[in-house]
mmCIF file of C-alpha atoms in Angstrom:
data_model
loop_
_atom_site.group_PDB
_atom_site.id
_atom_site.type_symbol
_atom_site.label_atom_id
_atom_site.label_comp_id
_atom_site.label_asym_id
_atom_site.label_seq_id
_atom_site.Cartn_x
_atom_site.Cartn_y
_atom_site.Cartn_z
ATOM 1 C CA MET A 79 -22.803 21.299 -44.850
ATOM 2 C CA ALA A 80 -19.263 21.782 -44.131
ATOM 3 C CA LYS A 81 -17.348 18.119 -43.878
ATOM 4 C CA HIS A 82 -16.140 16.825 -40.893
ATOM 5 C CA PHE A 83 -11.819 17.246 -41.021
ATOM 6 C CA LYS A 84 -11.346 13.353 -40.382
ATOM 7 C CA GLU A 85 -13.350 13.349 -44.301
ATOM 8 C CA ILE A 86 -10.580 15.917 -45.263
ATOM 9 C CA MET A 87 -8.068 13.948 -43.509
ATOM 10 C CA ASN A 88 -8.900 11.171 -46.071
ATOM 11 C CA ASP A 89 -7.751 13.192 -49.199
ATOM 12 C CA ILE A 90 -4.257 14.953 -47.569
ATOM 13 C CA THR A 91 -1.071 14.263 -48.942
ATOM 14 C CA THR A 92 0.720 16.862 -47.978
ATOM 15 C CA PHE A 93 1.389 18.206 -44.336
ATOM 16 C CA VAL A 94 3.280 21.973 -43.689
ATOM 17 C CA PHE A 95 4.090 22.789 -40.155
ATOM 18 C CA ASP A 96 6.065 26.484 -38.462
ATOM 19 C CA VAL A 97 8.241 25.134 -36.233
ATOM 20 C CA ASP A 98 7.787 27.633 -33.534
ATOM 21 C CA GLY A 99 4.647 27.068 -31.202
ATOM 22 C CA VAL A 100 3.948 24.279 -32.869
ATOM 23 C CA LEU A 101 7.058 21.952 -33.245
ATOM 24 C CA THR A 102 7.867 23.705 -30.230
ATOM 25 C CA ASP A 103 7.112 24.554 -26.868
ATOM 26 C CA SER A 104 7.447 29.039 -28.037
ATOM 27 C CA SER A 105 10.231 28.605 -24.952
ATOM 28 C CA VAL A 106 13.976 29.430 -25.687
ATOM 29 C CA PHE A 107 16.747 28.322 -24.198
ATOM 30 C CA VAL A 108 19.385 31.916 -24.302
ATOM 31 C CA THR A 109 22.725 31.089 -23.266
ATOM 32 C CA ASN A 110 25.921 33.663 -22.095
ATOM 33 C CA GLU A 111 26.464 33.635 -25.270
ATOM 34 C CA GLY A 112 23.012 33.913 -27.415
ATOM 35 C CA GLU A 113 22.516 31.516 -28.939
ATOM 36 C CA ILE A 114 19.589 29.865 -28.764
ATOM 37 C CA LEU A 115 18.001 26.476 -28.068
ATOM 38 C CA ARG A 116 15.122 24.603 -28.937
ATOM 39 C CA THR A 117 14.109 21.774 -27.597
ATOM 40 C CA MET A 118 11.223 19.175 -29.777
ATOM 41 C CA ASN A 119 9.697 15.947 -29.569
ATOM 42 C CA ILE A 120 11.291 13.212 -30.597
ATOM 43 C CA ARG A 121 7.202 11.680 -30.658
ATOM 44 C CA ASP A 122 7.560 14.578 -33.254
ATOM 45 C CA GLY A 123 10.321 13.611 -34.993
ATOM 46 C CA TYR A 124 9.327 10.053 -35.342
ATOM 47 C CA ALA A 125 5.544 10.685 -36.873
ATOM 48 C CA MET A 126 7.361 13.576 -40.018
ATOM 49 C CA LYS A 127 10.152 10.426 -40.649
ATOM 50 C CA ALA A 128 7.360 8.117 -40.335
ATOM 51 C CA ALA A 129 4.506 10.873 -43.126
ATOM 52 C CA VAL A 130 8.155 10.923 -45.468
ATOM 53 C CA GLU A 131 8.731 7.507 -45.655
ATOM 54 C CA SER A 132 5.533 6.897 -46.619
ATOM 55 C CA GLY A 133 5.518 9.193 -49.638
ATOM 56 C CA TYR A 134 3.597 12.991 -48.531
ATOM 57 C CA ASN A 135 5.040 16.007 -48.602
ATOM 58 C CA VAL A 136 6.853 17.054 -45.459
ATOM 59 C CA CYS A 137 7.339 21.198 -45.592
ATOM 60 C CA ILE A 138 8.424 24.076 -43.088
ATOM 61 C CA ILE A 139 7.810 27.316 -43.288
ATOM 62 C CA SER A 140 8.966 29.686 -40.676
ATOM 63 C CA GLY A 141 10.146 33.143 -39.254
ATOM 64 C CA GLY A 142 12.033 32.035 -37.175
ATOM 65 C CA SER A 143 16.087 30.538 -37.846
ATOM 66 C CA ASN A 144 18.271 28.065 -36.950
ATOM 67 C CA GLU A 145 20.929 25.783 -38.030
ATOM 68 C CA GLY A 146 20.375 23.418 -35.326
ATOM 69 C CA VAL A 147 16.143 22.424 -36.003
ATOM 70 C CA ARG A 148 18.122 23.018 -39.650
ATOM 71 C CA VAL A 149 19.861 19.630 -39.521
ATOM 72 C CA ARG A 150 17.388 18.110 -36.734
ATOM 73 C CA LEU A 151 14.677 18.381 -40.078
ATOM 74 C CA ARG A 152 16.861 17.345 -42.129
ATOM 75 C CA ASN A 153 17.867 13.638 -40.416
ATOM 76 C CA LEU A 154 13.780 13.264 -40.365
ATOM 77 C CA GLY A 155 14.475 13.448 -44.297
ATOM 78 C CA ILE A 156 12.078 16.859 -45.193
ATOM 79 C CA LYS A 157 13.602 18.225 -47.395
ATOM 80 C CA ASP A 158 11.325 21.325 -47.803
ATOM 81 C CA ILE A 159 13.008 23.843 -44.681
ATOM 82 C CA HIS A 160 12.022 26.782 -44.809
ATOM 83 C CA LEU A 161 13.929 28.882 -41.764
ATOM 84 C CA GLY A 162 13.872 33.249 -41.308
ATOM 85 C CA THR A 163 10.867 33.190 -43.991
ATOM 86 C CA PRO A 164 9.866 37.353 -43.908
ATOM 87 C CA ASP A 165 5.792 35.969 -45.854
ATOM 88 C CA LYS A 166 4.704 32.160 -45.023
ATOM 89 C CA VAL A 167 2.266 32.760 -48.179
ATOM 90 C CA VAL A 168 4.422 33.687 -50.552
ATOM 91 C CA THR A 169 7.296 31.005 -50.076
ATOM 92 C CA PHE A 170 3.871 27.939 -49.362
ATOM 93 C CA LYS A 171 3.142 29.316 -53.483
ATOM 94 C CA GLU A 172 6.157 28.706 -54.414
ATOM 95 C CA TYR A 173 6.084 25.389 -52.510
ATOM 96 C CA THR A 174 2.496 23.912 -53.831
ATOM 97 C CA ASP A 175 3.302 25.051 -57.585
ATOM 98 C CA LEU A 176 7.154 24.022 -57.253
ATOM 99 C CA TYR A 177 5.325 20.468 -56.689
ATOM 100 C CA ASN A 178 2.491 20.771 -58.208
ATOM 101 C CA ILE A 179 1.207 20.535 -54.964
ATOM 102 C CA ASN A 180 -3.197 21.678 -55.038
ATOM 103 C CA PRO A 181 -3.519 23.474 -51.490
ATOM 104 C CA GLU A 182 -6.593 21.405 -50.921
ATOM 105 C CA GLN A 183 -4.808 17.866 -50.230
ATOM 106 C CA VAL A 184 -2.803 20.024 -47.132
ATOM 107 C CA LEU A 185 -2.587 20.173 -43.368
ATOM 108 C CA TYR A 186 -1.006 23.356 -42.236
ATOM 109 C CA MET A 187 -0.646 22.972 -38.421
ATOM 110 C CA GLY A 188 0.752 27.467 -37.113
ATOM 111 C CA ASP A 189 -0.299 28.318 -33.923
ATOM 112 C CA ASP A 190 -0.137 32.395 -33.921
ATOM 113 C CA ILE A 191 -0.345 35.376 -36.520
ATOM 114 C CA PRO A 192 2.433 34.909 -38.503
ATOM 115 C CA ASP A 193 1.341 31.442 -39.860
ATOM 116 C CA PHE A 194 -2.891 33.447 -39.401
ATOM 117 C CA HIS A 195 -3.199 34.775 -43.627
ATOM 118 C CA VAL A 196 -1.005 31.263 -45.664
ATOM 119 C CA MET A 197 -3.008 28.651 -43.677
ATOM 120 C CA LYS A 198 -6.286 30.322 -45.207
ATOM 121 C CA LEU A 199 -5.566 28.941 -48.305
ATOM 122 C CA VAL A 200 -5.071 25.157 -46.965
ATOM 123 C CA GLY A 201 -8.000 22.526 -47.341
ATOM 124 C CA LEU A 202 -7.393 21.317 -43.183
ATOM 125 C CA PRO A 203 -5.551 24.422 -41.056
ATOM 126 C CA THR A 204 -5.285 23.014 -38.185
ATOM 127 C CA CYS A 205 -3.249 23.665 -34.395
ATOM 128 C CA PRO A 206 -1.243 23.230 -30.868
ATOM 129 C CA GLN A 207 -3.966 23.544 -28.375
ATOM 130 C CA ASP A 208 -2.445 26.332 -26.856
ATOM 131 C CA ALA A 209 -2.502 28.091 -29.924
ATOM 132 C CA SER A 210 -3.904 31.881 -30.197
ATOM 133 C CA PRO A 211 -7.541 32.165 -30.122
ATOM 134 C CA GLU A 212 -7.063 34.267 -33.234
ATOM 135 C CA ILE A 213 -4.765 30.831 -35.165
ATOM 136 C CA LYS A 214 -8.366 28.467 -32.866
ATOM 137 C CA ASN A 215 -11.217 30.748 -34.964
ATOM 138 C CA ILE A 216 -10.185 29.750 -37.874
ATOM 139 C CA CYS A 217 -8.964 25.698 -37.534
ATOM 140 C CA ARG A 218 -11.199 22.840 -38.720
ATOM 141 C CA TYR A 219 -9.232 20.559 -36.158
ATOM 142 C CA ILE A 220 -7.743 22.490 -32.586
ATOM 143 C CA SER A 221 -5.126 19.546 -31.244
ATOM 144 C CA HIS A 222 -5.544 18.477 -27.887
ATOM 145 C CA VAL A 223 -2.152 18.625 -27.532
ATOM 146 C CA LYS A 224 0.397 21.801 -27.098
ATOM 147 C CA GLY A 225 3.198 23.636 -29.084
ATOM 148 C CA GLY A 226 6.190 21.778 -28.964
ATOM 149 C CA LYS A 227 4.851 18.087 -27.009
ATOM 150 C CA GLY A 228 3.167 15.644 -30.146
ATOM 151 C CA ALA A 229 0.625 17.754 -31.945
ATOM 152 C CA ALA A 230 2.525 17.977 -35.278
ATOM 153 C CA ARG A 231 2.625 13.921 -34.016
ATOM 154 C CA ASP A 232 -1.931 13.996 -33.027
ATOM 155 C CA VAL A 233 -2.494 15.402 -37.002
ATOM 156 C CA ILE A 234 0.043 12.766 -38.852
ATOM 157 C CA GLU A 235 -1.529 9.852 -36.809
ATOM 158 C CA GLN A 236 -4.512 10.704 -37.330
ATOM 159 C CA VAL A 237 -4.415 11.074 -41.149
ATOM 160 C CA MET A 238 -1.888 8.774 -41.307
ATOM 161 C CA LYS A 239 -4.321 5.977 -39.343
ATOM 162 C CA VAL A 240 -7.627 6.913 -40.846
ATOM 163 C CA GLN A 241 -5.514 5.893 -45.362
ATOM 164 C CA GLY A 242 -4.699 3.169 -43.337
ATOM 165 C CA LYS A 243 -0.903 3.879 -43.595
ATOM 166 C CA TRP A 244 -0.079 4.767 -39.702
ATOM 167 C CA MET A 245 0.771 0.871 -38.530
ATOM 168 C CA GLU A 246 1.980 -0.686 -42.309
ATOM 169 C CA HIS A 247 5.924 0.742 -42.274
ATOM 170 C CA PHE A 248 7.365 1.149 -39.002
ATOM 171 C CA SER A 249 10.396 -1.016 -38.655
ATOM 172 C CA GLY A 250 12.100 0.625 -34.797
ATOM 173 C CA LYS A 251 14.325 3.018 -36.451
ATOM 174 C CA HIS A 252 13.198 5.906 -36.448
ATOM 175 C CA ASP A 253 13.960 8.713 -34.010
#
């Protein structure tokens, strides 16, 4: 019998997130100059910063590339930011090899076809409520929250609560 997703959460040491459709709502704003702007959820940022400060590995793997996104994620304390990634599986394997991370201890949140193959490699594949059907079919947990609206916060908070770390360190300084 397969483990319940809450049991798997006990073993999670690493969070990996896609950007578009997970940390954003998949929408982009295009300026007259052709600059692409995205919005990100403050609660997702708060939770990612809390995870970093609590000793979890947090990694971003995205096919898209945007300097504003990189700056935002760095400001949250995330060091492993892989934007413009042509092959997420290769990037994921390089990341887990570099830090000697067991893929079974990884929670990956993705939302669409480019995440499919890498999500099959992890212990806890998850997705936002509005992910593609193909992704939902392989997930052990589907958030009740849409991408860009707090889905990352949902999974981080659940893992940290299961492990007894959620309220341990908050100081009110997170953004």
